[in-house]
Amino acid sequence: MKLGVNIDHIATLRQARREAIPDPIDAAKECIKGGADGIVCHLREDRRHIQDKDVYRLRELPTRLDLEMAATDEMVKFALKVKPDYVTLVPEKRQELTTEGGLDVVRNSKKLKPIVKKLQDKGITVSLFIDPVAEQVEESALLLARFIEIHTGTYANAINPAKKKLEYQKIGTFTQKALLIGLKVNAGHGLDYQNVKDIVRIFGIEELNIGFSIVARSVIVGMKKAVEEMREAIK
Ligand code: PXP
């Protein structure tokens, strides 16, 4: 299973003081040294962490770049300029602390169809961040997206063991369903050094996208080591 490291919260720290440090690009370089297969960042409408120039600079690194973004005209225009390897389309609300739940691709199908096509026609692989729900997986295939990223946050945050088990089963079931109908599957959100050990047992997930837990760990042991430890956890 591959590991994409989301470095948004390096930029969160920088923006807390509007300083030039810590530089997310330096952090990304350390992630690569630690064994990350790719770098992920989310350019939000309110630019609360990652800034436009960060994305351009990340693009220069010799690694795969996955740009998370909302499905808006502004972001599509930006993505077509930067040309990341991947775009992951996510829902976005101004007030949220982090992405809350998957994109409702069923409800937004009409709007998403031309966006997915426009990006993929320019050679950008599109992934749709969705909840593990049958209709969402089916619609993602109809939208001709190459990938889905299954939202693992509900599973990760569940405290009740029965609910946790159910959420875990849903991730497994809908990974298999997605593979059967021709989608490739990534997963992410809320994954840490412990719960990731269960997720890696699910057959067919191509890549995990992990941010917060790795950045938090990096404060203690450094970014390269934090990524190495996550690599070890998902082995
Ligand atoms: N995948 C997506 C689509 C996300 O929006 C995020 C958070 O930015 C992540 C993965 C990583 O989540 P976390 O920071 O909880 O590891």
PDB file of C-alpha atoms and ligand atoms in Angstrom:
ATOM      1  CA  MET A   1       0.000   0.000   0.000  1.00  0.00           C
ATOM      2  CA  LYS A   2       1.356   3.418  -0.941  1.00  0.00           C
ATOM      3  CA  LEU A   3       1.547   6.390   1.395  1.00  0.00           C
ATOM      4  CA  GLY A   4       0.665   9.942   0.430  1.00  0.00           C
ATOM      5  CA  VAL A   5       1.572  12.467   3.107  1.00  0.00           C
ATOM      6  CA  ASN A   6      -0.600  15.536   3.554  1.00  0.00           C
ATOM      7  CA  ILE A   7       1.531  18.488   4.663  1.00  0.00           C
ATOM      8  CA  ASP A   8      -1.263  21.069   5.197  1.00  0.00           C
ATOM      9  CA  HIS A   9      -0.582  21.405   8.894  1.00  0.00           C
ATOM     10  CA  ILE A  10       3.027  22.430   8.365  1.00  0.00           C
ATOM     11  CA  ALA A  11       1.488  25.430   6.616  1.00  0.00           C
ATOM     12  CA  THR A  12      -1.042  25.800   9.460  1.00  0.00           C
ATOM     13  CA  LEU A  13       1.877  26.341  11.837  1.00  0.00           C
ATOM     14  CA  ARG A  14       3.533  28.813   9.492  1.00  0.00           C
ATOM     15  CA  GLN A  15       0.323  30.780   8.991  1.00  0.00           C
ATOM     16  CA  ALA A  16      -0.164  31.025  12.777  1.00  0.00           C
ATOM     17  CA  ARG A  17       2.561  33.698  12.717  1.00  0.00           C
ATOM     18  CA  ARG A  18       2.475  34.590   8.999  1.00  0.00           C
ATOM     19  CA  GLU A  19       6.178  33.699   8.906  1.00  0.00           C
ATOM     20  CA  ALA A  20       8.198  31.938   6.222  1.00  0.00           C
ATOM     21  CA  ILE A  21       8.813  28.931   8.504  1.00  0.00           C
ATOM     22  CA  PRO A  22       8.201  26.082   8.717  1.00  0.00           C
ATOM     23  CA  ASP A  23       8.299  25.726   4.962  1.00  0.00           C
ATOM     24  CA  PRO A  24       5.932  22.992   3.666  1.00  0.00           C
ATOM     25  CA  ILE A  25       8.338  22.371   0.779  1.00  0.00           C
ATOM     26  CA  ASP A  26      11.179  21.542   3.200  1.00  0.00           C
ATOM     27  CA  ALA A  27       8.742  19.276   5.055  1.00  0.00           C
ATOM     28  CA  ALA A  28       7.751  17.582   1.791  1.00  0.00           C
ATOM     29  CA  LYS A  29      11.415  16.903   1.002  1.00  0.00           C
ATOM     30  CA  GLU A  30      11.784  15.199   4.382  1.00  0.00           C
ATOM     31  CA  CYS A  31       8.628  13.162   3.698  1.00  0.00           C
ATOM     32  CA  ILE A  32      10.182  11.926   0.462  1.00  0.00           C
ATOM     33  CA  LYS A  33      13.376  10.972   2.325  1.00  0.00           C
ATOM     34  CA  GLY A  34      11.223   9.101   4.847  1.00  0.00           C
ATOM     35  CA  GLY A  35       9.596   7.038   2.094  1.00  0.00           C
ATOM     36  CA  ALA A  36       6.426   8.918   1.114  1.00  0.00           C
ATOM     37  CA  ASP A  37       5.145   7.885  -2.306  1.00  0.00           C
ATOM     38  CA  GLY A  38       3.567  11.253  -2.888  1.00  0.00           C
ATOM     39  CA  ILE A  39       2.710  14.602  -1.348  1.00  0.00           C
ATOM     40  CA  VAL A  40      -0.838  15.781  -0.757  1.00  0.00           C
ATOM     41  CA  CYS A  41      -2.005  19.315  -0.037  1.00  0.00           C
ATOM     42  CA  HIS A  42      -5.387  21.000   0.169  1.00  0.00           C
ATOM     43  CA  LEU A  43      -5.700  24.497  -1.254  1.00  0.00           C
ATOM     44  CA  ARG A  44      -8.712  25.867   0.573  1.00  0.00           C
ATOM     45  CA  GLU A  45     -10.886  28.700  -0.608  1.00  0.00           C
ATOM     46  CA  ASP A  46      -9.966  30.695   2.535  1.00  0.00           C
ATOM     47  CA  ARG A  47      -6.221  29.884   2.145  1.00  0.00           C
ATOM     48  CA  ARG A  48      -6.015  29.100   5.849  1.00  0.00           C
ATOM     49  CA  HIS A  49      -2.915  26.932   5.440  1.00  0.00           C
ATOM     50  CA  ILE A  50      -1.545  26.072   2.000  1.00  0.00           C
ATOM     51  CA  GLN A  51      -1.057  29.102  -0.279  1.00  0.00           C
ATOM     52  CA  ASP A  52      -1.080  29.181  -4.080  1.00  0.00           C
ATOM     53  CA  LYS A  53       2.690  29.596  -4.276  1.00  0.00           C
ATOM     54  CA  ASP A  54       3.206  26.510  -2.088  1.00  0.00           C
ATOM     55  CA  VAL A  55       1.404  24.397  -4.669  1.00  0.00           C
ATOM     56  CA  TYR A  56       3.571  25.747  -7.505  1.00  0.00           C
ATOM     57  CA  ARG A  57       6.706  25.010  -5.460  1.00  0.00           C
ATOM     58  CA  LEU A  58       5.522  21.528  -4.476  1.00  0.00           C
ATOM     59  CA  ARG A  59       4.962  20.833  -8.165  1.00  0.00           C
ATOM     60  CA  GLU A  60       8.689  21.323  -8.754  1.00  0.00           C
ATOM     61  CA  LEU A  61       9.618  18.456  -6.404  1.00  0.00           C
ATOM     62  CA  PRO A  62      10.476  15.066  -7.896  1.00  0.00           C
ATOM     63  CA  THR A  63       7.405  13.385  -6.432  1.00  0.00           C
ATOM     64  CA  ARG A  64       3.759  12.859  -7.221  1.00  0.00           C
ATOM     65  CA  LEU A  65       1.527  15.755  -6.208  1.00  0.00           C
ATOM     66  CA  ASP A  66      -2.102  15.258  -5.232  1.00  0.00           C
ATOM     67  CA  LEU A  67      -4.004  18.544  -4.954  1.00  0.00           C
ATOM     68  CA  GLU A  68      -7.134  18.354  -2.816  1.00  0.00           C
ATOM     69  CA  MET A  69      -9.636  21.034  -3.736  1.00  0.00           C
ATOM     70  CA  ALA A  70     -13.284  21.980  -3.904  1.00  0.00           C
ATOM     71  CA  ALA A  71     -15.090  21.586  -7.212  1.00  0.00           C
ATOM     72  CA  THR A  72     -15.266  25.303  -7.982  1.00  0.00           C
ATOM     73  CA  ASP A  73     -14.420  27.282 -11.136  1.00  0.00           C
ATOM     74  CA  GLU A  74     -11.584  29.075  -9.309  1.00  0.00           C
ATOM     75  CA  MET A  75      -9.955  25.817  -8.237  1.00  0.00           C
ATOM     76  CA  VAL A  76     -10.399  24.102 -11.587  1.00  0.00           C
ATOM     77  CA  LYS A  77      -8.699  27.058 -13.294  1.00  0.00           C
ATOM     78  CA  PHE A  78      -5.871  26.878 -10.767  1.00  0.00           C
ATOM     79  CA  ALA A  79      -5.426  23.118 -11.186  1.00  0.00           C
ATOM     80  CA  LEU A  80      -5.278  23.445 -14.961  1.00  0.00           C
ATOM     81  CA  LYS A  81      -2.439  25.947 -14.527  1.00  0.00           C
ATOM     82  CA  VAL A  82      -0.426  23.945 -11.975  1.00  0.00           C
ATOM     83  CA  LYS A  83      -1.181  20.527 -13.499  1.00  0.00           C
ATOM     84  CA  PRO A  84      -0.702  18.304 -10.432  1.00  0.00           C
ATOM     85  CA  ASP A  85      -0.556  14.565 -11.072  1.00  0.00           C
ATOM     86  CA  TYR A  86      -3.799  14.056  -9.166  1.00  0.00           C
ATOM     87  CA  VAL A  87      -6.711  16.207  -8.131  1.00  0.00           C
ATOM     88  CA  THR A  88      -8.861  14.905  -5.290  1.00  0.00           C
ATOM     89  CA  LEU A  89     -12.219  16.648  -5.236  1.00  0.00           C
ATOM     90  CA  VAL A  90     -13.447  17.240  -1.691  1.00  0.00           C
ATOM     91  CA  PRO A  91     -16.391  19.051  -0.110  1.00  0.00           C
ATOM     92  CA  GLU A  92     -15.473  22.282   1.619  1.00  0.00           C
ATOM     93  CA  LYS A  93     -17.220  24.396   4.207  1.00  0.00           C
ATOM     94  CA  ARG A  94     -15.686  27.593   5.549  1.00  0.00           C
ATOM     95  CA  GLN A  95     -16.447  26.925   9.199  1.00  0.00           C
ATOM     96  CA  GLU A  96     -15.188  23.333   9.379  1.00  0.00           C
ATOM     97  CA  LEU A  97     -11.965  22.449  11.229  1.00  0.00           C
ATOM     98  CA  THR A  98     -11.182  19.773   8.663  1.00  0.00           C
ATOM     99  CA  THR A  99     -12.998  18.057   5.793  1.00  0.00           C
ATOM    100  CA  GLU A 100     -16.224  16.702   7.244  1.00  0.00           C
ATOM    101  CA  GLY A 101     -17.438  13.684   5.347  1.00  0.00           C
ATOM    102  CA  GLY A 102     -17.258  12.770   1.705  1.00  0.00           C
ATOM    103  CA  LEU A 103     -18.363  14.667  -1.347  1.00  0.00           C
ATOM    104  CA  ASP A 104     -21.977  13.977  -2.301  1.00  0.00           C
ATOM    105  CA  VAL A 105     -21.288  12.962  -5.891  1.00  0.00           C
ATOM    106  CA  VAL A 106     -24.868  11.799  -6.424  1.00  0.00           C
ATOM    107  CA  ARG A 107     -26.338  15.195  -5.612  1.00  0.00           C
ATOM    108  CA  ASN A 108     -23.580  17.088  -7.429  1.00  0.00           C
ATOM    109  CA  SER A 109     -23.265  14.755 -10.396  1.00  0.00           C
ATOM    110  CA  LYS A 110     -24.296  17.302 -13.035  1.00  0.00           C
ATOM    111  CA  LYS A 111     -21.771  19.851 -11.814  1.00  0.00           C
ATOM    112  CA  LEU A 112     -18.982  17.299 -11.361  1.00  0.00           C
ATOM    113  CA  LYS A 113     -19.185  15.557 -14.735  1.00  0.00           C
ATOM    114  CA  PRO A 114     -17.633  18.370 -16.849  1.00  0.00           C
ATOM    115  CA  ILE A 115     -15.058  19.099 -14.129  1.00  0.00           C
ATOM    116  CA  VAL A 116     -13.850  15.497 -14.006  1.00  0.00           C
ATOM    117  CA  LYS A 117     -13.657  15.435 -17.812  1.00  0.00           C
ATOM    118  CA  LYS A 118     -11.860  18.767 -18.117  1.00  0.00           C
ATOM    119  CA  LEU A 119      -9.177  17.752 -15.609  1.00  0.00           C
ATOM    120  CA  GLN A 120      -8.699  14.224 -16.946  1.00  0.00           C
ATOM    121  CA  ASP A 121      -8.562  15.495 -20.563  1.00  0.00           C
ATOM    122  CA  LYS A 122      -5.544  17.563 -19.466  1.00  0.00           C
ATOM    123  CA  GLY A 123      -3.817  14.496 -18.064  1.00  0.00           C
ATOM    124  CA  ILE A 124      -4.718  15.101 -14.400  1.00  0.00           C
ATOM    125  CA  THR A 125      -5.989  11.943 -12.684  1.00  0.00           C
ATOM    126  CA  VAL A 126      -9.163  12.678 -10.732  1.00  0.00           C
ATOM    127  CA  SER A 127     -10.071  11.083  -7.429  1.00  0.00           C
ATOM    128  CA  LEU A 128     -13.408  11.664  -5.692  1.00  0.00           C
ATOM    129  CA  PHE A 129     -13.381  11.729  -1.893  1.00  0.00           C
ATOM    130  CA  ILE A 130     -16.557   9.887  -0.937  1.00  0.00           C
ATOM    131  CA  ASP A 131     -18.166   8.081   1.969  1.00  0.00           C
ATOM    132  CA  PRO A 132     -18.343   4.270   1.756  1.00  0.00           C
ATOM    133  CA  VAL A 133     -21.916   4.225   0.422  1.00  0.00           C
ATOM    134  CA  ALA A 134     -23.139   2.169  -2.577  1.00  0.00           C
ATOM    135  CA  GLU A 135     -24.742   5.047  -4.504  1.00  0.00           C
ATOM    136  CA  GLN A 136     -21.677   7.254  -4.099  1.00  0.00           C
ATOM    137  CA  VAL A 137     -19.374   4.532  -5.421  1.00  0.00           C
ATOM    138  CA  GLU A 138     -21.674   3.784  -8.370  1.00  0.00           C
ATOM    139  CA  GLU A 139     -22.004   7.441  -9.301  1.00  0.00           C
ATOM    140  CA  SER A 140     -18.220   7.892  -9.137  1.00  0.00           C
ATOM    141  CA  ALA A 141     -17.863   5.191 -11.780  1.00  0.00           C
ATOM    142  CA  LEU A 142     -20.532   6.877 -13.936  1.00  0.00           C
ATOM    143  CA  LEU A 143     -18.593  10.135 -13.653  1.00  0.00           C
ATOM    144  CA  LEU A 144     -15.612   8.236 -15.126  1.00  0.00           C
ATOM    145  CA  ALA A 145     -13.257   9.267 -12.342  1.00  0.00           C
ATOM    146  CA  ARG A 146     -10.176   7.061 -12.272  1.00  0.00           C
ATOM    147  CA  PHE A 147     -10.030   6.881  -8.461  1.00  0.00           C
ATOM    148  CA  ILE A 148     -12.164   7.242  -5.397  1.00  0.00           C
ATOM    149  CA  GLU A 149     -10.741   8.033  -1.983  1.00  0.00           C
ATOM    150  CA  ILE A 150     -12.854   6.404   0.695  1.00  0.00           C
ATOM    151  CA  HIS A 151     -13.452   8.645   3.683  1.00  0.00           C
ATOM    152  CA  THR A 152     -12.186   6.762   6.723  1.00  0.00           C
ATOM    153  CA  GLY A 153     -12.983   9.529   9.224  1.00  0.00           C
ATOM    154  CA  THR A 154     -16.259   8.055  10.501  1.00  0.00           C
ATOM    155  CA  TYR A 155     -14.489   4.757  11.179  1.00  0.00           C
ATOM    156  CA  ALA A 156     -11.517   6.508  12.791  1.00  0.00           C
ATOM    157  CA  ASN A 157     -13.681   8.658  15.063  1.00  0.00           C
ATOM    158  CA  ALA A 158     -16.119   5.920  16.124  1.00  0.00           C
ATOM    159  CA  ILE A 159     -15.834   5.100  19.825  1.00  0.00           C
ATOM    160  CA  ASN A 160     -18.577   2.494  20.129  1.00  0.00           C
ATOM    161  CA  PRO A 161     -16.963  -0.852  19.109  1.00  0.00           C
ATOM    162  CA  ALA A 162     -20.053  -2.044  17.199  1.00  0.00           C
ATOM    163  CA  LYS A 163     -20.173   1.194  15.211  1.00  0.00           C
ATOM    164  CA  LYS A 164     -16.426   1.012  14.581  1.00  0.00           C
ATOM    165  CA  LYS A 165     -16.762  -2.546  13.283  1.00  0.00           C
ATOM    166  CA  LEU A 166     -19.650  -1.581  11.027  1.00  0.00           C
ATOM    167  CA  GLU A 167     -17.748   1.383   9.602  1.00  0.00           C
ATOM    168  CA  TYR A 168     -14.697  -0.815   9.043  1.00  0.00           C
ATOM    169  CA  GLN A 169     -16.816  -3.374   7.189  1.00  0.00           C
ATOM    170  CA  LYS A 170     -18.273  -0.636   5.001  1.00  0.00           C
ATOM    171  CA  ILE A 171     -14.775   0.448   3.943  1.00  0.00           C
ATOM    172  CA  GLY A 172     -13.960  -3.154   2.992  1.00  0.00           C
ATOM    173  CA  THR A 173     -17.249  -3.820   1.211  1.00  0.00           C
ATOM    174  CA  PHE A 174     -17.197  -0.661  -0.864  1.00  0.00           C
ATOM    175  CA  THR A 175     -13.525  -0.994  -1.728  1.00  0.00           C
ATOM    176  CA  GLN A 176     -14.372  -4.360  -3.321  1.00  0.00           C
ATOM    177  CA  LYS A 177     -17.437  -2.938  -5.053  1.00  0.00           C
ATOM    178  CA  ALA A 178     -15.420  -0.035  -6.450  1.00  0.00           C
ATOM    179  CA  LEU A 179     -12.725  -2.368  -7.774  1.00  0.00           C
ATOM    180  CA  LEU A 180     -15.371  -4.540  -9.435  1.00  0.00           C
ATOM    181  CA  ILE A 181     -16.798  -1.604 -11.362  1.00  0.00           C
ATOM    182  CA  GLY A 182     -13.402  -0.407 -12.531  1.00  0.00           C
ATOM    183  CA  LEU A 183     -12.430   2.244 -10.014  1.00  0.00           C
ATOM    184  CA  LYS A 184      -9.105   2.422  -8.208  1.00  0.00           C
ATOM    185  CA  VAL A 185      -9.307   3.022  -4.487  1.00  0.00           C
ATOM    186  CA  ASN A 186      -7.423   5.250  -2.066  1.00  0.00           C
ATOM    187  CA  ALA A 187      -8.466   5.896   1.524  1.00  0.00           C
ATOM    188  CA  GLY A 188      -7.849   8.519   4.142  1.00  0.00           C
ATOM    189  CA  HIS A 189      -8.868  10.860   6.917  1.00  0.00           C
ATOM    190  CA  GLY A 190      -8.333  10.390  10.613  1.00  0.00           C
ATOM    191  CA  LEU A 191      -5.796   7.603  10.153  1.00  0.00           C
ATOM    192  CA  ASP A 192      -3.054   7.277  12.756  1.00  0.00           C
ATOM    193  CA  TYR A 193      -0.244   4.923  13.741  1.00  0.00           C
ATOM    194  CA  GLN A 194      -2.713   2.521  15.404  1.00  0.00           C
ATOM    195  CA  ASN A 195      -5.871   2.385  13.317  1.00  0.00           C
ATOM    196  CA  VAL A 196      -3.885   2.247  10.086  1.00  0.00           C
ATOM    197  CA  LYS A 197      -2.892  -1.321  10.985  1.00  0.00           C
ATOM    198  CA  ASP A 198      -6.511  -2.423  10.497  1.00  0.00           C
ATOM    199  CA  ILE A 199      -6.966  -0.466   7.294  1.00  0.00           C
ATOM    200  CA  VAL A 200      -3.936  -2.109   5.654  1.00  0.00           C
ATOM    201  CA  ARG A 201      -5.670  -5.470   6.004  1.00  0.00           C
ATOM    202  CA  ILE A 202      -8.316  -4.373   3.503  1.00  0.00           C
ATOM    203  CA  PHE A 203      -7.370  -5.816   0.154  1.00  0.00           C
ATOM    204  CA  GLY A 204      -7.315  -3.547  -2.851  1.00  0.00           C
ATOM    205  CA  ILE A 205      -6.658  -0.111  -1.380  1.00  0.00           C
ATOM    206  CA  GLU A 206      -3.917   1.420  -3.449  1.00  0.00           C
ATOM    207  CA  GLU A 207      -2.864   4.346  -1.273  1.00  0.00           C
ATOM    208  CA  LEU A 208      -3.490   5.909   2.112  1.00  0.00           C
ATOM    209  CA  ASN A 209      -3.481   9.674   2.474  1.00  0.00           C
ATOM    210  CA  ILE A 210      -2.439  10.686   5.952  1.00  0.00           C
ATOM    211  CA  GLY A 211      -1.758  14.133   7.359  1.00  0.00           C
ATOM    212  CA  PHE A 212      -2.501  15.173  10.896  1.00  0.00           C
ATOM    213  CA  SER A 213      -1.066  12.194  12.784  1.00  0.00           C
ATOM    214  CA  ILE A 214       2.214  12.303  10.850  1.00  0.00           C
ATOM    215  CA  VAL A 215       2.639  16.068  11.231  1.00  0.00           C
ATOM    216  CA  ALA A 216       1.838  15.806  14.957  1.00  0.00           C
ATOM    217  CA  ARG A 217       4.396  13.025  15.365  1.00  0.00           C
ATOM    218  CA  SER A 218       6.973  15.001  13.395  1.00  0.00           C
ATOM    219  CA  VAL A 219       6.973  17.695  16.086  1.00  0.00           C
ATOM    220  CA  ILE A 220       8.482  15.105  18.424  1.00  0.00           C
ATOM    221  CA  VAL A 221      10.699  12.976  16.178  1.00  0.00           C
ATOM    222  CA  GLY A 222      11.147  14.988  12.975  1.00  0.00           C
ATOM    223  CA  MET A 223       9.323  14.584   9.686  1.00  0.00           C
ATOM    224  CA  LYS A 224      11.563  11.957   8.089  1.00  0.00           C
ATOM    225  CA  LYS A 225      11.292   9.677  11.133  1.00  0.00           C
ATOM    226  CA  ALA A 226       7.526  10.273  11.471  1.00  0.00           C
ATOM    227  CA  VAL A 227       7.046   9.131   7.876  1.00  0.00           C
ATOM    228  CA  GLU A 228       9.379   6.166   8.357  1.00  0.00           C
ATOM    229  CA  GLU A 229       7.340   5.105  11.375  1.00  0.00           C
ATOM    230  CA  MET A 230       4.116   5.311   9.380  1.00  0.00           C
ATOM    231  CA  ARG A 231       5.701   3.308   6.569  1.00  0.00           C
ATOM    232  CA  GLU A 232       6.601   0.676   9.139  1.00  0.00           C
ATOM    233  CA  ALA A 233       3.030   0.700  10.508  1.00  0.00           C
ATOM    234  CA  ILE A 234       1.509   0.072   7.082  1.00  0.00           C
ATOM    235  CA  LYS A 235       4.002  -2.590   6.033  1.00  0.00           C
TER     236      LYS A 235
HETATM  237  N1  PXP B   1      -7.857  12.774   2.568  1.00  0.00           N
HETATM  238  C1  PXP B   1      -8.602  13.890   2.381  1.00  0.00           C
HETATM  239  C2  PXP B   1      -9.479  13.954   1.176  1.00  0.00           C
HETATM  240  C3  PXP B   1      -8.528  14.972   3.268  1.00  0.00           C
HETATM  241  O1  PXP B   1      -9.280  16.067   3.057  1.00  0.00           O
HETATM  242  C4  PXP B   1      -7.640  14.894   4.357  1.00  0.00           C
HETATM  243  C5  PXP B   1      -7.508  16.052   5.292  1.00  0.00           C
HETATM  244  O2  PXP B   1      -7.010  17.148   4.624  1.00  0.00           O
HETATM  245  C6  PXP B   1      -6.885  13.721   4.509  1.00  0.00           C
HETATM  246  C7  PXP B   1      -7.035  12.663   3.610  1.00  0.00           C
HETATM  247  C8  PXP B   1      -5.924  13.545   5.644  1.00  0.00           C
HETATM  248  O3  PXP B   1      -6.633  13.494   6.830  1.00  0.00           O
HETATM  249  P1  PXP B   1      -5.842  13.526   8.213  1.00  0.00           P
HETATM  250  O4  PXP B   1      -5.173  14.865   8.298  1.00  0.00           O
HETATM  251  O5  PXP B   1      -6.907  13.331   9.227  1.00  0.00           O
HETATM  252  O6  PXP B   1      -4.842  12.406   8.168  1.00  0.00           O
END
